[in-house]
Amino acid sequence: MMEENQRALAEPKAETQQALPLSKQETKTILTPFAFEINRQLFGLPLAVPWRRGVALLIDFIIIAMLAETPGELLALLAALTFFRLGSKKRAKQMGKKRGIRRFILQTTGALVIFVVLIDTIPPMFNENYWISHDTESVEVEAEPEAASAEKTSFAEQTFNKGVEWSKGVVKDLGLGFGWAALYFSVLTAIWHGQTPGKKLLKIRVVQLDGTPLSVWDSFGRYGGYGAGLATGLLGFIQIYWDPNRQAIHDKISSTIVIDVTKAKRENHPAQQAGYRVKPDE
């Protein structure tokens, strides 16, 4: 079968279209147009200008920075609920897939995280010391200078300890920030059909080149491309100024484009609704 497909791919276009269907394994062993599949209905869609994309991303990062100030338990709960939702039988039916072992693992992981967070949070709330912890902390903070002076801690040691505490705080904040960013860009981009709050405000939207809806995994992969943009000294982001289709490095990694929603509606482009999920009964 593989030899037949190789012959078909080497023949003229008219005969290539009659080639036998390729399995997933074969697309990884011979060169095929699979990775370059583009929905021709998308041609002509107006692309978002760079400044709109930049402002939208700035708004999103400001929101993420504010979310990073919230307790880590909230992030864990939202992530767990996301896992649980991804593994649901209803979602599998909507996606036209069977509920396999991966979805079972997702739901189990989500349930386990929720259980751990609740066990870690609820029991201490029944302890009377929990509600006066802030008063206790303030007393300890006031007592620290006296204790330090009593022990005659050296200035160098105090400076070192403060530096360690500051570093721990930075690492914790960065961890929460990256966690919120991953959840934010993965979940919202998927359930809002290629938009985040920033993109909604700027009237732009992410669309996959094959015209299919963005899943959470697709959105997460696109978010991962931001790391490549940072690793290239922001060159991966700036390339939207000279790229023919205004694709940043994360767009090329995830095979996406960013369109101008307002212009697409004004021009009544036939593919303006590309990427929206169609319900099974429609």
Protein backbone atom coordinates (compact mmCIF):
# COMPACT_ATOMS: atom_id res chain seq x y z
CA MET A 1 0.00 0.00 0.00
CA MET A 2 2.85 2.37 0.80
CA GLU A 3 4.42 1.78 -2.63
CA GLU A 4 1.11 2.58 -4.34
CA ASN A 5 0.84 5.87 -2.42
CA GLN A 6 4.43 6.80 -3.30
CA ARG A 7 3.69 6.25 -6.98
CA ALA A 8 0.49 8.26 -6.73
CA LEU A 9 2.26 11.19 -5.05
CA ALA A 10 4.90 11.20 -7.79
CA GLU A 11 2.32 11.34 -10.62
CA PRO A 12 0.50 14.46 -11.98
CA LYS A 13 -2.00 16.40 -9.89
CA ALA A 14 -5.13 14.86 -11.43
CA GLU A 15 -3.98 11.38 -10.53
CA THR A 16 -2.62 12.47 -7.13
CA GLN A 17 -6.15 13.39 -6.05
CA GLN A 18 -7.16 9.76 -6.63
CA ALA A 19 -4.45 8.40 -4.31
CA LEU A 20 -5.44 5.94 -1.67
CA PRO A 21 -6.06 7.34 1.85
CA LEU A 22 -2.92 7.51 3.96
CA SER A 23 -2.79 6.14 7.47
CA LYS A 24 -1.33 8.21 10.32
CA GLN A 25 1.72 5.97 10.33
CA GLU A 26 2.38 6.49 6.63
CA THR A 27 2.24 10.28 6.93
CA LYS A 28 5.26 10.00 9.24
CA THR A 29 7.31 7.81 6.89
CA ILE A 30 6.90 9.50 3.49
CA LEU A 31 6.48 13.12 2.38
CA THR A 32 2.80 14.05 2.11
CA PRO A 33 0.82 17.31 1.96
CA PHE A 34 -0.76 16.39 5.31
CA ALA A 35 1.26 18.91 7.35
CA PHE A 36 0.55 21.70 4.86
CA GLU A 37 -3.20 21.26 4.62
CA ILE A 38 -4.95 24.61 4.16
CA ASN A 39 -8.68 25.10 3.81
CA ARG A 40 -9.06 27.01 0.55
CA GLN A 41 -12.17 28.76 1.87
CA LEU A 42 -9.91 30.72 4.20
CA PHE A 43 -8.19 32.48 1.29
CA GLY A 44 -8.98 36.18 1.32
CA LEU A 45 -9.66 36.46 5.06
CA PRO A 46 -8.42 39.86 6.33
CA LEU A 47 -5.46 39.50 8.70
CA ALA A 48 -5.13 41.38 11.99
CA VAL A 49 -2.60 44.23 11.91
CA PRO A 50 0.39 43.92 14.28
CA TRP A 51 -0.59 46.74 16.65
CA ARG A 52 -3.96 45.12 17.39
CA ARG A 53 -2.25 41.83 18.18
CA GLY A 54 0.27 43.57 20.41
CA VAL A 55 -2.36 45.50 22.39
CA ALA A 56 -4.51 42.37 22.78
CA LEU A 57 -1.53 40.41 24.11
CA LEU A 58 -0.67 43.24 26.52
CA ILE A 59 -4.24 43.23 27.89
CA ASP A 60 -4.10 39.47 28.34
CA PHE A 61 -0.79 39.64 30.22
CA ILE A 62 -2.17 42.36 32.53
CA ILE A 63 -5.13 40.10 33.37
CA ILE A 64 -2.77 37.16 33.97
CA ALA A 65 -0.61 39.33 36.26
CA MET A 66 -3.70 40.11 38.35
CA LEU A 67 -4.72 36.45 38.44
CA ALA A 68 -1.22 35.53 39.64
CA GLU A 69 -1.97 37.44 42.86
CA THR A 70 -4.81 35.08 43.71
CA PRO A 71 -4.25 31.95 45.85
CA GLY A 72 -2.60 29.00 44.13
CA GLU A 73 -5.47 26.77 45.28
CA LEU A 74 -7.81 28.61 42.89
CA LEU A 75 -5.50 27.87 39.96
CA ALA A 76 -5.33 24.21 40.97
CA LEU A 77 -9.13 23.94 41.19
CA LEU A 78 -9.67 25.57 37.80
CA ALA A 79 -7.03 23.34 36.21
CA ALA A 80 -8.65 20.28 37.78
CA LEU A 81 -12.09 21.28 36.51
CA THR A 82 -10.58 21.75 33.06
CA PHE A 83 -9.09 18.24 33.15
CA PHE A 84 -12.41 16.84 34.30
CA ARG A 85 -14.27 18.64 31.51
CA LEU A 86 -11.79 17.48 28.86
CA GLY A 87 -12.28 13.87 29.90
CA SER A 88 -16.07 13.94 30.00
CA LYS A 89 -18.14 11.58 27.88
CA LYS A 90 -20.26 14.49 26.64
CA ARG A 91 -17.24 16.32 25.25
CA ALA A 92 -15.95 13.13 23.63
CA LYS A 93 -19.31 12.78 21.87
CA GLN A 94 -19.19 16.41 20.72
CA MET A 95 -15.71 15.86 19.32
CA GLY A 96 -16.86 12.69 17.55
CA LYS A 97 -14.42 10.55 19.52
CA LYS A 98 -14.66 7.63 21.89
CA ARG A 99 -13.90 8.09 25.57
CA GLY A 100 -10.56 6.30 25.71
CA ILE A 101 -7.88 5.79 28.36
CA ARG A 102 -6.49 9.33 27.93
CA ARG A 103 -9.81 10.90 28.84
CA PHE A 104 -10.16 8.55 31.81
CA ILE A 105 -6.71 9.63 33.04
CA LEU A 106 -7.67 13.30 32.64
CA GLN A 107 -10.83 12.90 34.71
CA THR A 108 -9.04 10.86 37.35
CA THR A 109 -6.27 13.46 37.61
CA GLY A 110 -8.80 16.28 37.86
CA ALA A 111 -10.75 14.52 40.59
CA LEU A 112 -7.54 13.75 42.51
CA VAL A 113 -6.38 17.39 42.37
CA ILE A 114 -9.77 18.63 43.59
CA PHE A 115 -9.67 16.11 46.45
CA VAL A 116 -6.16 17.16 47.51
CA VAL A 117 -6.99 20.88 47.39
CA LEU A 118 -10.16 20.41 49.43
CA ILE A 119 -8.39 18.22 51.99
CA ASP A 120 -5.63 20.81 52.29
CA THR A 121 -8.01 23.78 52.57
CA ILE A 122 -11.22 22.81 54.35
CA PRO A 123 -10.06 21.02 57.58
CA PRO A 124 -7.83 23.90 58.77
CA MET A 125 -10.81 26.26 58.47
CA PHE A 126 -12.44 24.47 61.40
CA ASN A 127 -9.44 25.24 63.58
CA GLU A 128 -9.89 28.43 65.61
CA ASN A 129 -6.22 29.31 65.03
CA TYR A 130 -6.95 29.55 61.29
CA TRP A 131 -9.11 32.65 61.74
CA ILE A 132 -6.60 34.44 63.96
CA SER A 133 -3.59 33.54 61.82
CA HIS A 134 -3.29 37.07 60.48
CA ASP A 135 -3.06 38.50 64.00
CA THR A 136 -0.46 35.90 64.90
CA GLU A 137 1.56 36.69 61.79
CA SER A 138 1.56 40.41 62.61
CA VAL A 139 2.77 39.70 66.15
CA GLU A 140 5.53 37.48 64.78
CA VAL A 141 6.59 40.14 62.31
CA GLU A 142 6.81 42.71 65.10
CA ALA A 143 8.77 40.31 67.27
CA GLU A 144 11.28 39.40 64.58
CA PRO A 145 13.48 42.51 64.94
CA GLU A 146 13.73 42.00 68.69
CA ALA A 147 14.61 38.34 68.27
CA ALA A 148 17.18 39.22 65.64
CA SER A 149 18.79 41.84 67.84
CA ALA A 150 18.78 39.46 70.81
CA GLU A 151 20.64 36.86 68.78
CA LYS A 152 22.92 39.59 67.38
CA THR A 153 22.53 38.33 63.82
CA SER A 154 25.14 39.85 61.57
CA PHE A 155 24.18 42.26 58.82
CA ALA A 156 25.52 39.86 56.17
CA GLU A 157 23.35 37.03 57.47
CA GLN A 158 20.27 39.25 57.55
CA THR A 159 20.92 40.38 53.98
CA PHE A 160 21.42 36.80 52.83
CA ASN A 161 18.19 35.64 54.51
CA LYS A 162 16.22 38.49 52.97
CA GLY A 163 17.66 37.63 49.57
CA VAL A 164 16.64 33.98 49.95
CA GLU A 165 13.09 34.96 50.95
CA TRP A 166 12.85 37.38 48.05
CA SER A 167 14.04 34.69 45.62
CA LYS A 168 11.47 32.24 46.95
CA GLY A 169 8.75 34.85 46.45
CA VAL A 170 9.86 35.53 42.87
CA VAL A 171 9.94 31.81 42.01
CA LYS A 172 6.49 31.33 43.51
CA ASP A 173 5.05 34.31 41.62
CA LEU A 174 6.64 33.15 38.36
CA GLY A 175 5.24 29.67 38.86
CA LEU A 176 1.74 31.02 39.44
CA GLY A 177 2.14 33.41 36.52
CA PHE A 178 3.14 30.63 34.09
CA GLY A 179 0.39 28.40 35.44
CA TRP A 180 -2.28 31.06 34.98
CA ALA A 181 -0.92 31.92 31.52
CA ALA A 182 -1.08 28.27 30.40
CA LEU A 183 -4.64 27.86 31.69
CA TYR A 184 -5.71 31.26 30.35
CA PHE A 185 -4.42 30.89 26.80
CA SER A 186 -5.30 27.19 26.51
CA VAL A 187 -8.84 27.15 27.86
CA LEU A 188 -10.18 30.57 26.86
CA THR A 189 -8.80 30.38 23.32
CA ALA A 190 -10.51 27.01 22.86
CA ILE A 191 -13.93 27.72 24.40
CA TRP A 192 -14.14 31.26 22.97
CA HIS A 193 -13.38 30.03 19.43
CA GLY A 194 -9.92 31.55 19.08
CA GLN A 195 -10.38 34.58 21.31
CA THR A 196 -9.25 35.77 24.73
CA PRO A 197 -10.53 38.88 26.54
CA GLY A 198 -7.79 40.92 24.88
CA LYS A 199 -8.59 39.58 21.42
CA LYS A 200 -12.32 40.14 21.95
CA LEU A 201 -11.70 43.79 22.83
CA LEU A 202 -9.50 44.29 19.75
CA LYS A 203 -11.89 42.35 17.48
CA ILE A 204 -9.36 39.75 16.31
CA ARG A 205 -9.45 35.94 16.38
CA VAL A 206 -7.15 32.93 15.98
CA VAL A 207 -8.08 30.51 13.18
CA GLN A 208 -6.47 27.19 12.28
CA LEU A 209 -5.35 26.94 8.66
CA ASP A 210 -7.37 23.78 8.11
CA GLY A 211 -10.50 25.59 9.28
CA THR A 212 -11.18 23.23 12.19
CA PRO A 213 -12.00 24.45 15.73
CA LEU A 214 -9.15 24.97 18.17
CA SER A 215 -9.09 22.34 20.89
CA VAL A 216 -7.54 22.93 24.31
CA TRP A 217 -4.51 20.91 23.17
CA ASP A 218 -4.17 23.03 20.02
CA SER A 219 -4.39 26.22 22.09
CA PHE A 220 -1.87 24.89 24.60
CA GLY A 221 0.55 24.10 21.77
CA ARG A 222 0.15 27.62 20.43
CA TYR A 223 0.82 29.04 23.91
CA GLY A 224 3.97 26.91 24.06
CA GLY A 225 5.13 28.72 20.93
CA TYR A 226 5.39 31.93 22.97
CA GLY A 227 8.42 30.36 24.61
CA ALA A 228 10.04 30.03 21.20
CA GLY A 229 9.31 33.70 20.57
CA LEU A 230 11.04 34.66 23.80
CA ALA A 231 13.96 32.31 23.09
CA THR A 232 14.61 34.09 19.78
CA GLY A 233 14.92 37.45 21.52
CA LEU A 234 11.37 38.43 20.52
CA LEU A 235 12.28 37.93 16.86
CA GLY A 236 9.63 35.22 16.68
CA PHE A 237 7.00 37.83 17.59
CA ILE A 238 8.39 40.67 15.45
CA GLN A 239 8.38 38.55 12.28
CA ILE A 240 4.66 39.30 11.82
CA TYR A 241 5.82 42.60 10.27
CA TRP A 242 7.43 40.88 7.26
CA ASP A 243 5.79 37.45 7.13
CA PRO A 244 3.46 37.14 4.07
CA ASN A 245 0.56 35.90 6.22
CA ARG A 246 1.55 37.82 9.38
CA GLN A 247 2.38 34.62 11.21
CA ALA A 248 4.46 34.84 14.36
CA ILE A 249 6.58 31.85 15.34
CA HIS A 250 3.79 30.45 17.54
CA ASP A 251 1.40 30.71 14.56
CA LYS A 252 3.78 28.70 12.39
CA ILE A 253 4.21 26.08 15.13
CA SER A 254 0.45 25.66 15.53
CA SER A 255 -0.54 26.34 11.87
CA THR A 256 -2.76 29.31 12.74
CA ILE A 257 -3.43 32.85 11.56
CA VAL A 258 -5.01 35.81 13.35
CA ILE A 259 -7.85 37.48 11.46
CA ASP A 260 -9.60 40.84 11.74
CA VAL A 261 -13.16 39.94 12.78
CA THR A 262 -14.64 43.35 11.95
CA LYS A 263 -13.26 43.41 8.40
CA ALA A 264 -14.29 39.80 7.80
CA LYS A 265 -17.89 40.64 8.77
CA ARG A 266 -17.87 43.85 6.74
CA GLU A 267 -16.68 41.98 3.65
CA ASN A 268 -19.08 39.13 4.45
CA HIS A 269 -16.29 36.64 3.83
CA PRO A 270 -17.68 33.08 3.48
CA ALA A 271 -15.09 31.73 5.96
CA GLN A 272 -15.64 34.31 8.70
CA GLN A 273 -17.15 31.61 10.93
CA ALA A 274 -14.26 29.17 10.35
CA GLY A 275 -13.21 27.45 13.56
CA TYR A 276 -16.63 27.49 15.20
CA ARG A 277 -17.77 24.09 16.32
CA VAL A 278 -20.90 22.78 14.67
CA LYS A 279 -23.25 20.88 16.96
CA PRO A 280 -23.91 17.22 16.04
CA ASP A 281 -27.62 17.85 15.40
CA GLU A 282 -26.95 20.76 13.02
